[in-house]
mmCIF file of C-alpha atoms and ligand atoms in Angstrom:
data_model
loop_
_atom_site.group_PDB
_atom_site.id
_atom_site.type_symbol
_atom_site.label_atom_id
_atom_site.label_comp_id
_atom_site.label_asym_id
_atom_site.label_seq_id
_atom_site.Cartn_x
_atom_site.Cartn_y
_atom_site.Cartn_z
ATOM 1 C CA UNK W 1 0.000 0.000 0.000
ATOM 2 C CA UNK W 2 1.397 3.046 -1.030
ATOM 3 C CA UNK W 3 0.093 6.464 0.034
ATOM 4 C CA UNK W 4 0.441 10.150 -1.459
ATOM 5 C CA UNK W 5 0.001 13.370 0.782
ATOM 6 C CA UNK W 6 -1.788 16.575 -1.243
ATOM 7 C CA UNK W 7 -1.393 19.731 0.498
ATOM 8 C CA UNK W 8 -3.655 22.541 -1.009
ATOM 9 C CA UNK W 9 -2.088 25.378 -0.911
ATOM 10 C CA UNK W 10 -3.587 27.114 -3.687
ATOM 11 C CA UNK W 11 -5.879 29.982 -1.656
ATOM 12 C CA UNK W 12 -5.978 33.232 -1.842
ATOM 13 C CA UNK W 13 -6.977 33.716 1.905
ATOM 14 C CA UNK W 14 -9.222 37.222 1.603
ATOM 15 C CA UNK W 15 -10.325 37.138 4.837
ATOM 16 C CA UNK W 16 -6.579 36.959 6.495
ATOM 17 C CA UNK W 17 -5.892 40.546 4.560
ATOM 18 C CA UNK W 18 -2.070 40.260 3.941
ATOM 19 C CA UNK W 19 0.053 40.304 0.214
ATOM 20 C CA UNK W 20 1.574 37.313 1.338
ATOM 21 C CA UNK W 21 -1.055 34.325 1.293
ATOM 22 C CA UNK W 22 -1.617 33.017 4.855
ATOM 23 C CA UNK W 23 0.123 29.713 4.115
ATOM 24 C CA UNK W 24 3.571 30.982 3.383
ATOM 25 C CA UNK W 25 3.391 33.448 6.654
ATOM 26 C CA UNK W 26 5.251 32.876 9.257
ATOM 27 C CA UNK W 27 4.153 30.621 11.898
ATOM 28 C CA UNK W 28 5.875 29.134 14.871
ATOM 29 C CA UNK W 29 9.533 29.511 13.419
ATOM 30 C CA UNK W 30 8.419 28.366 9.827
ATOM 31 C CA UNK W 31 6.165 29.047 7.125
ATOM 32 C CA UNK W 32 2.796 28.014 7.993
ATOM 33 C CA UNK W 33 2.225 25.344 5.287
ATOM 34 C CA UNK W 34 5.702 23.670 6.043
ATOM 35 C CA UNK W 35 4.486 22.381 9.362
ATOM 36 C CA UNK W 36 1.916 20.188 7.659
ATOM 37 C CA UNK W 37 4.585 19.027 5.184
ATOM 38 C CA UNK W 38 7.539 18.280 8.088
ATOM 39 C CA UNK W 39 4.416 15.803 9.714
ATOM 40 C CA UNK W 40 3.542 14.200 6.887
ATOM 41 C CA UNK W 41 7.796 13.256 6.244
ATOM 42 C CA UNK W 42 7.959 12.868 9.993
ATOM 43 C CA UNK W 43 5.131 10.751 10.029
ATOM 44 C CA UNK W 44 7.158 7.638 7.328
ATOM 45 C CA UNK W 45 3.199 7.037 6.221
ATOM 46 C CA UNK W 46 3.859 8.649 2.546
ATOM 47 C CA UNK W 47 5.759 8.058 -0.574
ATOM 48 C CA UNK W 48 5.195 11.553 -1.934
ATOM 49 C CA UNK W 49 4.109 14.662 -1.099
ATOM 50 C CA UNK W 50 2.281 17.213 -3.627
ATOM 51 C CA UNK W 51 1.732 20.839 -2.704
ATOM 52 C CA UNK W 52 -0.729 22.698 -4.352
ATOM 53 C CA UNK W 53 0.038 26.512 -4.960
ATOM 54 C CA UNK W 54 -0.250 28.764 -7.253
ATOM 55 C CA UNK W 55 3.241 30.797 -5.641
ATOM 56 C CA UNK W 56 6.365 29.164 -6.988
ATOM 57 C CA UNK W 57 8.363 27.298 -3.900
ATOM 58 C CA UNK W 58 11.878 27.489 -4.365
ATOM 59 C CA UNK W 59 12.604 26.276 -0.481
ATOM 60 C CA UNK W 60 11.555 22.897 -1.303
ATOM 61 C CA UNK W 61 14.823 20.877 -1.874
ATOM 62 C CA UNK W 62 13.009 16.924 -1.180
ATOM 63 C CA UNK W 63 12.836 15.019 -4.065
ATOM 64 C CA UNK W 64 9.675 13.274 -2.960
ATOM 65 C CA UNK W 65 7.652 16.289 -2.835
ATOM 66 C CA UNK W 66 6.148 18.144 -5.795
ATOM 67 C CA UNK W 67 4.623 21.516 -6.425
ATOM 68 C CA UNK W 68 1.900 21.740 -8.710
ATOM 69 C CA UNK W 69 -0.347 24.948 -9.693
ATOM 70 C CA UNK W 70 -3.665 24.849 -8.313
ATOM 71 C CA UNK W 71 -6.638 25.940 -9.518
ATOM 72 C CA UNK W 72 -9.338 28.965 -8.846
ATOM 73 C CA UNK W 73 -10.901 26.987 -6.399
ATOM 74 C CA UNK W 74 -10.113 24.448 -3.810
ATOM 75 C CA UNK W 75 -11.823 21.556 -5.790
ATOM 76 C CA UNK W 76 -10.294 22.565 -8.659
ATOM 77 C CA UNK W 77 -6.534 22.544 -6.993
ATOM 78 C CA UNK W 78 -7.929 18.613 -5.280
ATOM 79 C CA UNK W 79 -9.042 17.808 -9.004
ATOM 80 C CA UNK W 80 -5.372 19.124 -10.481
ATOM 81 C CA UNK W 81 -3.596 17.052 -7.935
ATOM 82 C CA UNK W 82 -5.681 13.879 -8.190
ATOM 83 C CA UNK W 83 -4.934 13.603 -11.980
ATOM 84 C CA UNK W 84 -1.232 14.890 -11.535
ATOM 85 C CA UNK W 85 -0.749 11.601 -9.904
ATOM 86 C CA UNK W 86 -3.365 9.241 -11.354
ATOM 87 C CA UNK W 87 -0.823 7.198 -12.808
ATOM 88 C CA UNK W 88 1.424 6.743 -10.192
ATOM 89 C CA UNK W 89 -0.012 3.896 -8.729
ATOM 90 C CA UNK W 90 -1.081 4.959 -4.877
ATOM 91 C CA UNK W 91 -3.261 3.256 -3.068
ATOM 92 C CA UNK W 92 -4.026 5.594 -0.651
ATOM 93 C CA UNK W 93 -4.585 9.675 -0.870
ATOM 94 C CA UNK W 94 -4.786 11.879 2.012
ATOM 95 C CA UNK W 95 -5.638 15.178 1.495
ATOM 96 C CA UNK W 96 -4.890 18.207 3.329
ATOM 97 C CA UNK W 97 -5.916 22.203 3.886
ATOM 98 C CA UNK W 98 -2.874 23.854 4.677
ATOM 99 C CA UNK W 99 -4.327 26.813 7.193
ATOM 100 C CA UNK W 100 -4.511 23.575 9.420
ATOM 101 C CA UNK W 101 -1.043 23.240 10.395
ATOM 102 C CA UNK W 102 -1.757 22.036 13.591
ATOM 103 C CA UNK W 103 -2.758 18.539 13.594
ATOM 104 C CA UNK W 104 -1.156 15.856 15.196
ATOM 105 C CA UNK W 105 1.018 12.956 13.466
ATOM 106 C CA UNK W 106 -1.448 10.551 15.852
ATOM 107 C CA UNK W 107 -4.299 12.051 13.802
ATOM 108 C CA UNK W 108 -2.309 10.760 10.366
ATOM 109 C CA UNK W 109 -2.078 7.580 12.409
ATOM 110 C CA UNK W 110 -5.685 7.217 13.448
ATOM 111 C CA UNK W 111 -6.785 7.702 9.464
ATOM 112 C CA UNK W 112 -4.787 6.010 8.372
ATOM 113 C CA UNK W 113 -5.434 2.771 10.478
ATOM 114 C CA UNK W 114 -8.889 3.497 10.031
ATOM 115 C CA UNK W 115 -8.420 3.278 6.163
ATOM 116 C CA UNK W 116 -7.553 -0.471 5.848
ATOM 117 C CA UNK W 117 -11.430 -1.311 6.490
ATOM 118 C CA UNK W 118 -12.822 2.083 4.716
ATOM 119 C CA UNK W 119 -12.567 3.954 1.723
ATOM 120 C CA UNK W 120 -13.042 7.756 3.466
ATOM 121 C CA UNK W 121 -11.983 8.406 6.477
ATOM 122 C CA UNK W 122 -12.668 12.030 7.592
ATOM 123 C CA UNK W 123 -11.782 13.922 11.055
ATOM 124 C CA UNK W 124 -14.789 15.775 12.448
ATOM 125 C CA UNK W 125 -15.807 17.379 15.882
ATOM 126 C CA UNK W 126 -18.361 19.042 17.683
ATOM 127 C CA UNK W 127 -19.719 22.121 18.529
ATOM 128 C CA UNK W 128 -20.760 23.545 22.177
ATOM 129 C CA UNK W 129 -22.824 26.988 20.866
ATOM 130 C CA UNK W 130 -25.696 26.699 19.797
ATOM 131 C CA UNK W 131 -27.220 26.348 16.826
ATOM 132 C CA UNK W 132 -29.833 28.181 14.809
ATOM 133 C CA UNK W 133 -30.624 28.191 11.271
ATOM 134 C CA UNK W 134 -32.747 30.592 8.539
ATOM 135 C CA UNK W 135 -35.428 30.100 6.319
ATOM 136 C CA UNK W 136 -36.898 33.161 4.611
ATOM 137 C CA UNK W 137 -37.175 35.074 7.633
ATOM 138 C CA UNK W 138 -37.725 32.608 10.407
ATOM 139 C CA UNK W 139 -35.070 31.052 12.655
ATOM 140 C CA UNK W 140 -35.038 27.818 13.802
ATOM 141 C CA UNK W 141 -33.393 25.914 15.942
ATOM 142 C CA UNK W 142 -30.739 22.811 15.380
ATOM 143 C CA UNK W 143 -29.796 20.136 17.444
ATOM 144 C CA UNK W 144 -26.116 20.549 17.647
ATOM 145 C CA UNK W 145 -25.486 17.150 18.647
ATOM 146 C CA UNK W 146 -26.651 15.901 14.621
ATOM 147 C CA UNK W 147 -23.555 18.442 13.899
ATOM 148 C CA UNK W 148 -20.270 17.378 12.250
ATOM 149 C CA UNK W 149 -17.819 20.028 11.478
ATOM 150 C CA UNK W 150 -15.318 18.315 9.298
ATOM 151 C CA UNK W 151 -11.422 18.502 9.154
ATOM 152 C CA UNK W 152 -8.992 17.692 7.021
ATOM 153 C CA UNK W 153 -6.360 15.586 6.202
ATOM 154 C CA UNK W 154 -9.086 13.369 4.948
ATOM 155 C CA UNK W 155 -7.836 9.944 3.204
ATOM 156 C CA UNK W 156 -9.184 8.167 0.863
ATOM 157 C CA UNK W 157 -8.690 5.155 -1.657
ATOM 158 C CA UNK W 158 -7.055 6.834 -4.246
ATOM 159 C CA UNK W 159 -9.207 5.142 -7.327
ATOM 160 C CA UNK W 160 -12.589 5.790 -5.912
ATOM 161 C CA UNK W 161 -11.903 9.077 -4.779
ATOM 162 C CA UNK W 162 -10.209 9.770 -8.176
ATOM 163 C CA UNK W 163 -13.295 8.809 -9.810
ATOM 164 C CA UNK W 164 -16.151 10.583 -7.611
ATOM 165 C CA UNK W 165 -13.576 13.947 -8.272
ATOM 166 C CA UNK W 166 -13.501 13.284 -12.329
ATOM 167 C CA UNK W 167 -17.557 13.946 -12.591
ATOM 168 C CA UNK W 168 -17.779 16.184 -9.817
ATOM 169 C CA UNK W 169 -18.397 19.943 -11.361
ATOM 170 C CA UNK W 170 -19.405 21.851 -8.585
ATOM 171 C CA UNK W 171 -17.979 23.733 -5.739
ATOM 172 C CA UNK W 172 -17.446 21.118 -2.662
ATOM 173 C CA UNK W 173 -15.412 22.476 0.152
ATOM 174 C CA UNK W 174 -13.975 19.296 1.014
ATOM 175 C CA UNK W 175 -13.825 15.557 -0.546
ATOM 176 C CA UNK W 176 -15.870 13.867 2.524
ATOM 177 C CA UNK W 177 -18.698 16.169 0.604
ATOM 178 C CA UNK W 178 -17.947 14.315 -2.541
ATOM 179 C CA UNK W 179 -19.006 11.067 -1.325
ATOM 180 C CA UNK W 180 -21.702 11.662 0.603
ATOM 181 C CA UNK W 181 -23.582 13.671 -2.208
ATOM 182 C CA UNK W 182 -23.064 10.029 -4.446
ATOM 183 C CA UNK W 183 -24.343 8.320 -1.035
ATOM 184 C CA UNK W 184 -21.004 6.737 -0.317
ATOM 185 C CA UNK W 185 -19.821 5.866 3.068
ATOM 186 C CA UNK W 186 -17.391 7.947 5.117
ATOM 187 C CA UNK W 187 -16.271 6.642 8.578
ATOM 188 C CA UNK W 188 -16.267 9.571 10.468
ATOM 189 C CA UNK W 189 -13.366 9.665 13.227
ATOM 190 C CA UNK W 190 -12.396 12.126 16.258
ATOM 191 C CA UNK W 191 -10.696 15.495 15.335
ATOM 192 C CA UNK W 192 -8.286 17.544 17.204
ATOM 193 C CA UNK W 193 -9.683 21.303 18.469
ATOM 194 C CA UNK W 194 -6.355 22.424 17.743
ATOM 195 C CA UNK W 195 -6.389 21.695 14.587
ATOM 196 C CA UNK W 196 -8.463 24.378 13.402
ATOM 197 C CA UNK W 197 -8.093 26.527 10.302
ATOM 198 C CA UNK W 198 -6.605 29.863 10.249
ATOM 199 C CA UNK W 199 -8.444 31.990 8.202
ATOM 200 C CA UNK W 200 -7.632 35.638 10.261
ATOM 201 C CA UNK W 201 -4.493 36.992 11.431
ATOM 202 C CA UNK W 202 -6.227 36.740 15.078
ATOM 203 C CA UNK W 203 -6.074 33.059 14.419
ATOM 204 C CA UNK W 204 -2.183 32.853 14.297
ATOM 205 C CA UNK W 205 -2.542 33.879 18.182
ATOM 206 C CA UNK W 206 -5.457 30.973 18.647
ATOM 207 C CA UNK W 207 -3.546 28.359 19.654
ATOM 208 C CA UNK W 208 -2.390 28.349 23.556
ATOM 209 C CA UNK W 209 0.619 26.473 24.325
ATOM 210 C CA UNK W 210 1.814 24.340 27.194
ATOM 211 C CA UNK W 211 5.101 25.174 28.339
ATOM 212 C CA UNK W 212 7.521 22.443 30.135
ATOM 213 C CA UNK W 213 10.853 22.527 31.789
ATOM 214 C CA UNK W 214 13.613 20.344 31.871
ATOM 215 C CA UNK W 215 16.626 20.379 34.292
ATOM 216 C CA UNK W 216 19.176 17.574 33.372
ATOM 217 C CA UNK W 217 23.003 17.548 34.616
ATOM 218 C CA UNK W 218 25.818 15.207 34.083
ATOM 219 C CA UNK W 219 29.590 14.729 34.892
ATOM 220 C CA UNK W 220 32.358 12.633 32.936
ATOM 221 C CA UNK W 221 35.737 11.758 34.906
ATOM 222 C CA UNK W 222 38.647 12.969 31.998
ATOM 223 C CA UNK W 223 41.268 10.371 30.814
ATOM 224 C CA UNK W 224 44.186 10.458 28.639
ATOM 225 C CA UNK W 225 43.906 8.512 25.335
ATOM 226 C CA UNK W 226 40.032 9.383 25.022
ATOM 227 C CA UNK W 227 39.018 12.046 22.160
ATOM 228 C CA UNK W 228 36.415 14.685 23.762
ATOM 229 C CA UNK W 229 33.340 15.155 22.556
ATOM 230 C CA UNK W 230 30.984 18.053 23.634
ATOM 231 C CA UNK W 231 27.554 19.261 21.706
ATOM 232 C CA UNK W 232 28.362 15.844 19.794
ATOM 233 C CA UNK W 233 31.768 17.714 17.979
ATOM 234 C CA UNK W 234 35.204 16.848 18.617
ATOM 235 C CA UNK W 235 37.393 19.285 20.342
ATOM 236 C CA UNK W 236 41.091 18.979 20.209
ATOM 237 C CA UNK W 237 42.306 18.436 24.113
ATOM 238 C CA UNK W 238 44.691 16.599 25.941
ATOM 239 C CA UNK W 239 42.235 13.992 27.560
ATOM 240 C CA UNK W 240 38.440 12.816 26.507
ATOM 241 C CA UNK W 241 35.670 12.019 28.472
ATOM 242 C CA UNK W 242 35.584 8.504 30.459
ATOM 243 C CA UNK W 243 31.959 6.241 30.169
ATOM 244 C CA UNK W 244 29.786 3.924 28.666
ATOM 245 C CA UNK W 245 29.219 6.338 25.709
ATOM 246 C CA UNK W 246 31.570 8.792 24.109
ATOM 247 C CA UNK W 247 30.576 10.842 27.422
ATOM 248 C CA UNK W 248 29.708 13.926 25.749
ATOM 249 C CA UNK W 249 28.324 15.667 29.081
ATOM 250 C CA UNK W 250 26.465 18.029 27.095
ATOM 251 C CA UNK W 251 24.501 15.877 25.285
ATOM 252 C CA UNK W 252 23.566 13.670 28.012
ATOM 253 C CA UNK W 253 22.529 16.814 30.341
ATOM 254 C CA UNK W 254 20.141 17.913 27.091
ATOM 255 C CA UNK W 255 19.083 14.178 27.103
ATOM 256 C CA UNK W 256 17.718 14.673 30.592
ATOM 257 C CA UNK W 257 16.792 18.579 30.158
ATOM 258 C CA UNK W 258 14.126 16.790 27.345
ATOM 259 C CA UNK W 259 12.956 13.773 29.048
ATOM 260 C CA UNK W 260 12.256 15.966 32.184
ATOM 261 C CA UNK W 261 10.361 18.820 30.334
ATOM 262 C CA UNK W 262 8.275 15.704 28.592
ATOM 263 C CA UNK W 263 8.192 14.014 32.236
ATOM 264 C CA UNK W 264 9.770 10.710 30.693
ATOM 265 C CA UNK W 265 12.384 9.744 33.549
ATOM 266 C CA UNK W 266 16.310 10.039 32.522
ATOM 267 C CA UNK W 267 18.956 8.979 30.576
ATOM 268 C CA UNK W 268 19.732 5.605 32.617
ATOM 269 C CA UNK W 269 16.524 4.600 31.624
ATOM 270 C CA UNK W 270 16.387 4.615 27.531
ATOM 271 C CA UNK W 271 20.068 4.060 27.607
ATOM 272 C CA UNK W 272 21.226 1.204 30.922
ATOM 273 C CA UNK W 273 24.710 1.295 31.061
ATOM 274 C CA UNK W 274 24.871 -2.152 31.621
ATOM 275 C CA UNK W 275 23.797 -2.985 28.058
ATOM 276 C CA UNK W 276 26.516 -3.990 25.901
ATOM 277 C CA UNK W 277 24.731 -2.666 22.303
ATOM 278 C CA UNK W 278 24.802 0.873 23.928
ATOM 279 C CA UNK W 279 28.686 0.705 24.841
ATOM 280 C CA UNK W 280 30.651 3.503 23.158
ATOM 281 C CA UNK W 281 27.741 4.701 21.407
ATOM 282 C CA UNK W 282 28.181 8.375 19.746
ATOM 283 C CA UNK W 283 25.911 10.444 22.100
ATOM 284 C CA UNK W 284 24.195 11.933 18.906
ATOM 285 C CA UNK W 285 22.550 8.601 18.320
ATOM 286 C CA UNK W 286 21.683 8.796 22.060
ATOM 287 C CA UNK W 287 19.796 12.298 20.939
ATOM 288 C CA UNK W 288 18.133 11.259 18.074
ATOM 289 C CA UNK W 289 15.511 9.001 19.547
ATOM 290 C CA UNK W 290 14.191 11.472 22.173
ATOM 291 C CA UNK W 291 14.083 14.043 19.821
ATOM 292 C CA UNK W 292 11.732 11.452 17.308
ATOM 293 C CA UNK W 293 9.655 11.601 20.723
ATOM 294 C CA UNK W 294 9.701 15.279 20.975
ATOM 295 C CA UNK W 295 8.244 15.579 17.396
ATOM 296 C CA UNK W 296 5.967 12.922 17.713
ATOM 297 C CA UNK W 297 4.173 14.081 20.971
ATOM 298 C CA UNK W 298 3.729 17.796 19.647
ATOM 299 C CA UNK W 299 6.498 19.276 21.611
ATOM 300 C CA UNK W 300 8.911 21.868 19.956
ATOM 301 C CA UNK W 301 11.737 23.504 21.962
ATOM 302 C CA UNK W 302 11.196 26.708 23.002
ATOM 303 C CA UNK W 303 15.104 27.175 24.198
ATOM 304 C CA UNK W 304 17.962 25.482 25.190
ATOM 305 C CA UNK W 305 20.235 27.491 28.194
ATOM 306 C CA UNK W 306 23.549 25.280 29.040
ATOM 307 C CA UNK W 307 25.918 25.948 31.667
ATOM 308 C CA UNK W 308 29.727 24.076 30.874
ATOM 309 C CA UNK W 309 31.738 23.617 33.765
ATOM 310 C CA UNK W 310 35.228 22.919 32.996
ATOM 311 C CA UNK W 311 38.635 24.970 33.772
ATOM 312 C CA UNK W 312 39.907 23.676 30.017
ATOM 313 C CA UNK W 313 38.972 23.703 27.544
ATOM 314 C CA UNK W 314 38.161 27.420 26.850
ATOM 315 C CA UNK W 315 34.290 27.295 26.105
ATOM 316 C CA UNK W 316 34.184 31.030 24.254
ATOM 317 C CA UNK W 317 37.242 29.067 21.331
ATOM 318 C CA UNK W 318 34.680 26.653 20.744
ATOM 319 C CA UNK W 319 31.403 28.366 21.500
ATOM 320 C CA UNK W 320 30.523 28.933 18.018
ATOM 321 C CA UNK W 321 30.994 25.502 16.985
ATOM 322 C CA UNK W 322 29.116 23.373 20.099
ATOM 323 C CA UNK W 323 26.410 26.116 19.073
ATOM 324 C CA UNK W 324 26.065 25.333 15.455
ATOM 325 C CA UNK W 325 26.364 21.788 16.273
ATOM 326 C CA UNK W 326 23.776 21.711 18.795
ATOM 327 C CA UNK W 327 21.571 23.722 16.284
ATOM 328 C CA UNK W 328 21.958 21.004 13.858
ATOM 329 C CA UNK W 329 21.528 18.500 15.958
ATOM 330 C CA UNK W 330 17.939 19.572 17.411
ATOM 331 C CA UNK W 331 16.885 21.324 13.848
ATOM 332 C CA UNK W 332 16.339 24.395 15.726
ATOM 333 C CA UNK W 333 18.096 28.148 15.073
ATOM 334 C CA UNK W 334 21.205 29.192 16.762
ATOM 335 C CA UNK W 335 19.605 32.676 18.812
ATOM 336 C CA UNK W 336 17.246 29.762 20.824
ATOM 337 C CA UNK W 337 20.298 27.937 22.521
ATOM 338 C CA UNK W 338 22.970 29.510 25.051
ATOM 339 C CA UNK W 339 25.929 28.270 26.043
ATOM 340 C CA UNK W 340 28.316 29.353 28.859
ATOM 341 C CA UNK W 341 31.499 28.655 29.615
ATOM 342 C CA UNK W 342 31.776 27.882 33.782
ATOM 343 C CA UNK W 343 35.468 27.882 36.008
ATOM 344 C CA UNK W 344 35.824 26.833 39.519
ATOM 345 C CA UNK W 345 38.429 28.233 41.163
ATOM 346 C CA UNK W 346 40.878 25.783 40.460
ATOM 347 C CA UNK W 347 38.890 23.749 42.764
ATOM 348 C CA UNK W 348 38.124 19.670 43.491
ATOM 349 C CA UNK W 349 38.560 17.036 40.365
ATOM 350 C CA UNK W 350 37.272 19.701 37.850
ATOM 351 C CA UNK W 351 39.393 22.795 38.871
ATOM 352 C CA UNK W 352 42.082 19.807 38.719
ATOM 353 C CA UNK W 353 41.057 19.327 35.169
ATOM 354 C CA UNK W 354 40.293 15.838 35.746
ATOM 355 C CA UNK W 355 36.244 16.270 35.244
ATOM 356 C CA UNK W 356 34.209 17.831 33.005
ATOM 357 C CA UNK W 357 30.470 18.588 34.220
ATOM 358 C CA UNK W 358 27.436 20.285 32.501
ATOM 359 C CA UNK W 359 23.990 21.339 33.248
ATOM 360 C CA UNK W 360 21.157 22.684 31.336
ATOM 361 C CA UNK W 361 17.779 23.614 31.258
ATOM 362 C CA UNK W 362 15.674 23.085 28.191
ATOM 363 C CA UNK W 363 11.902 24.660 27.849
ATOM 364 C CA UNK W 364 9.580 23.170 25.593
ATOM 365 C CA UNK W 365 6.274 24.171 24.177
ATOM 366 C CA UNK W 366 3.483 21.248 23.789
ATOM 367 C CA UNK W 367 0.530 21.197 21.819
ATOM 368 C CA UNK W 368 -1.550 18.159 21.237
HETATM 369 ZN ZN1 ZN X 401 26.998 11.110 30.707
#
């Protein structure tokens, strides 16, 4: 089964009143529509990626994801992308508003699984106002609990959604709509209420986050005939750090700054140090897992402060560097980490040069 992500990114957004379309503002560090795309990669569940726009995107360097011109309207970008790819031989096609960046990758998940025994599967949720509707001149009431509001990504099988789209020829504002006006059945699935659409510039400020702290500190004895490793670089020194792992202190203290913020326990606990496949692993493979977490629950780090505490090497040579590094490491920009540099007086095994602690204190910001 192979599936195929569309992102329509095609609208002109009138209501959000900017020059620059509402999906390519900026939105939590990135442009708005690139959240949707870094879940759907993140999420492993699709073999391409199409984005719908009628803006040329020159950012896009992934070879698995296209970008198509859309139409005037948003069935007409769905149609355009449906028959860009009708030969392509997917299974599966979810399909996606991008002024919803904020569903989860569990939500992909959940459609996904729900897909093997249906040929729609839609998001929806509920309302708590309540509802009233017009005729001429009278208004009536409406049971809210009969009301759906729909979300998208919706997925469908590719073939019979491809078909219901080919005939369709009037304005639907989603594909759930297309098969239940040709009295096909859509399983209908729990939404997220964060994952609503922005459609104002108000909306941008919608969404409240959690925010989580992390305190994590660790402490390598130095020996001779080691290399040294800090923010997973090697720095030239006399002596490296002594452990299990390549005993980059900084890394491991960021380890536990994350798991604490997520409340996840420590280090010792993903990574035993009496387990003989983890022995002189490179502490960036340590990282990478929890930070696969991280991404997965909805967390994004907010900022990263880090406190080295060694008499040698000089931290403000190799600032730069560990900074960069770090920044690579946790795909997030250089101005949200801090690093400083941490003597003590010459005194016990670190003033002696014969330790090298750390300690840091991540934040992170959670939305689920
Ligand atoms: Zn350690």
């Amino acid at each position: 089964m192979t599936n195929c992500f569309i992102l329509l990114a095609a609208g002109k957004g009138k209501r959000f009143k900017s020059n620059n379309p509402k999906q390519f503002t900026n939105y939590i560090n990135k442009p708005l529509f690139m959240h949707s795309v870094d879940k759907a990669i993140k999420s492993k569940l699709f073999k391409s990626i199409i984005i719908v726009s009628n803006i040329p995107i020159k950012s896009i360097k992934d070879k698995s994801i296209k970008v198509i011109k859309g139409g005037k309207e948003r069935y007409q970008s769905s149609q355009k992308a449906l028959n860009f790819i009708k030969n392509k031989k997917f299974t599966n096609v979810f399909i996606h508003d991008a002024a919803r960046p904020n569903f989860s990758i569990k939500l992909l998940e959940k459609l996904y699984s729900n897909l093997k025994k249906n040929k729609a599967v839609v998001p929806h949720i509920k309302t708590d106002n309540s509802v009233k509707y017009k005729i001429r001149n009278k208004i009536n009431n409406l049971n809210r609990e009969n009301l759906l509001f729909t979300q998208t990504p919706q997925c469908f099988n590719f073939k019979t959604l491809y078909n219901l789209s080919k005939l369709n020829k009037t304005k639907v504002t989603d594909e759930a709509s297309l098969f239940l006006n040709n009295n096909k059945k859509v399983k209908f699935i729990k939404g997220e209420q964060n994952n609503f659409k922005i459609t104002t510039k108000s909306d941008l400020k919608k969404i409240s986050f959690k925010n989580f702290y992390g305190i994590g500190f660790d402490i390598h004895r130095l020996i001779k005939n080691k290399k040294l490793y800090l923010g997973g670089i090697k720095i030239p020194f006399h002596s490296g750090l002594k452990g299990h792992s390549d005993g980059d202190v900084i890394l491991h203290a960021l380890i536990d700054g994350l798991l604490g913020a997520m409340r996840k326990m420590d280090i010792g606990t993903f990574y035993p140090s009496n387990k003989r496949r983890f022995k002189n692993i490179r502490s960036p493979n340590m990282l990478s897992p929890i930070l696969k977490y991280l991404d997965k629950e909805g967390y994004f780090i907010n900022n990263v402060d880090i406190n080295l505490i060694c008499e040698k090497p000089k931290v403000s040579k190799y600032r730069e560097k560990i900074i960069t590094s770090l920044s690579n490491l946790l795909t997030i920009n250089k101005e949200q980490i801090n690093l400083k540099g941490k003597t003590v007086e010459k005194l016990g095994l670190i003033g002696k040069e014969e330790a090298i602690a750390c300690e840091v204190i991540v934040s992170l910001n959670y939305y689920a």
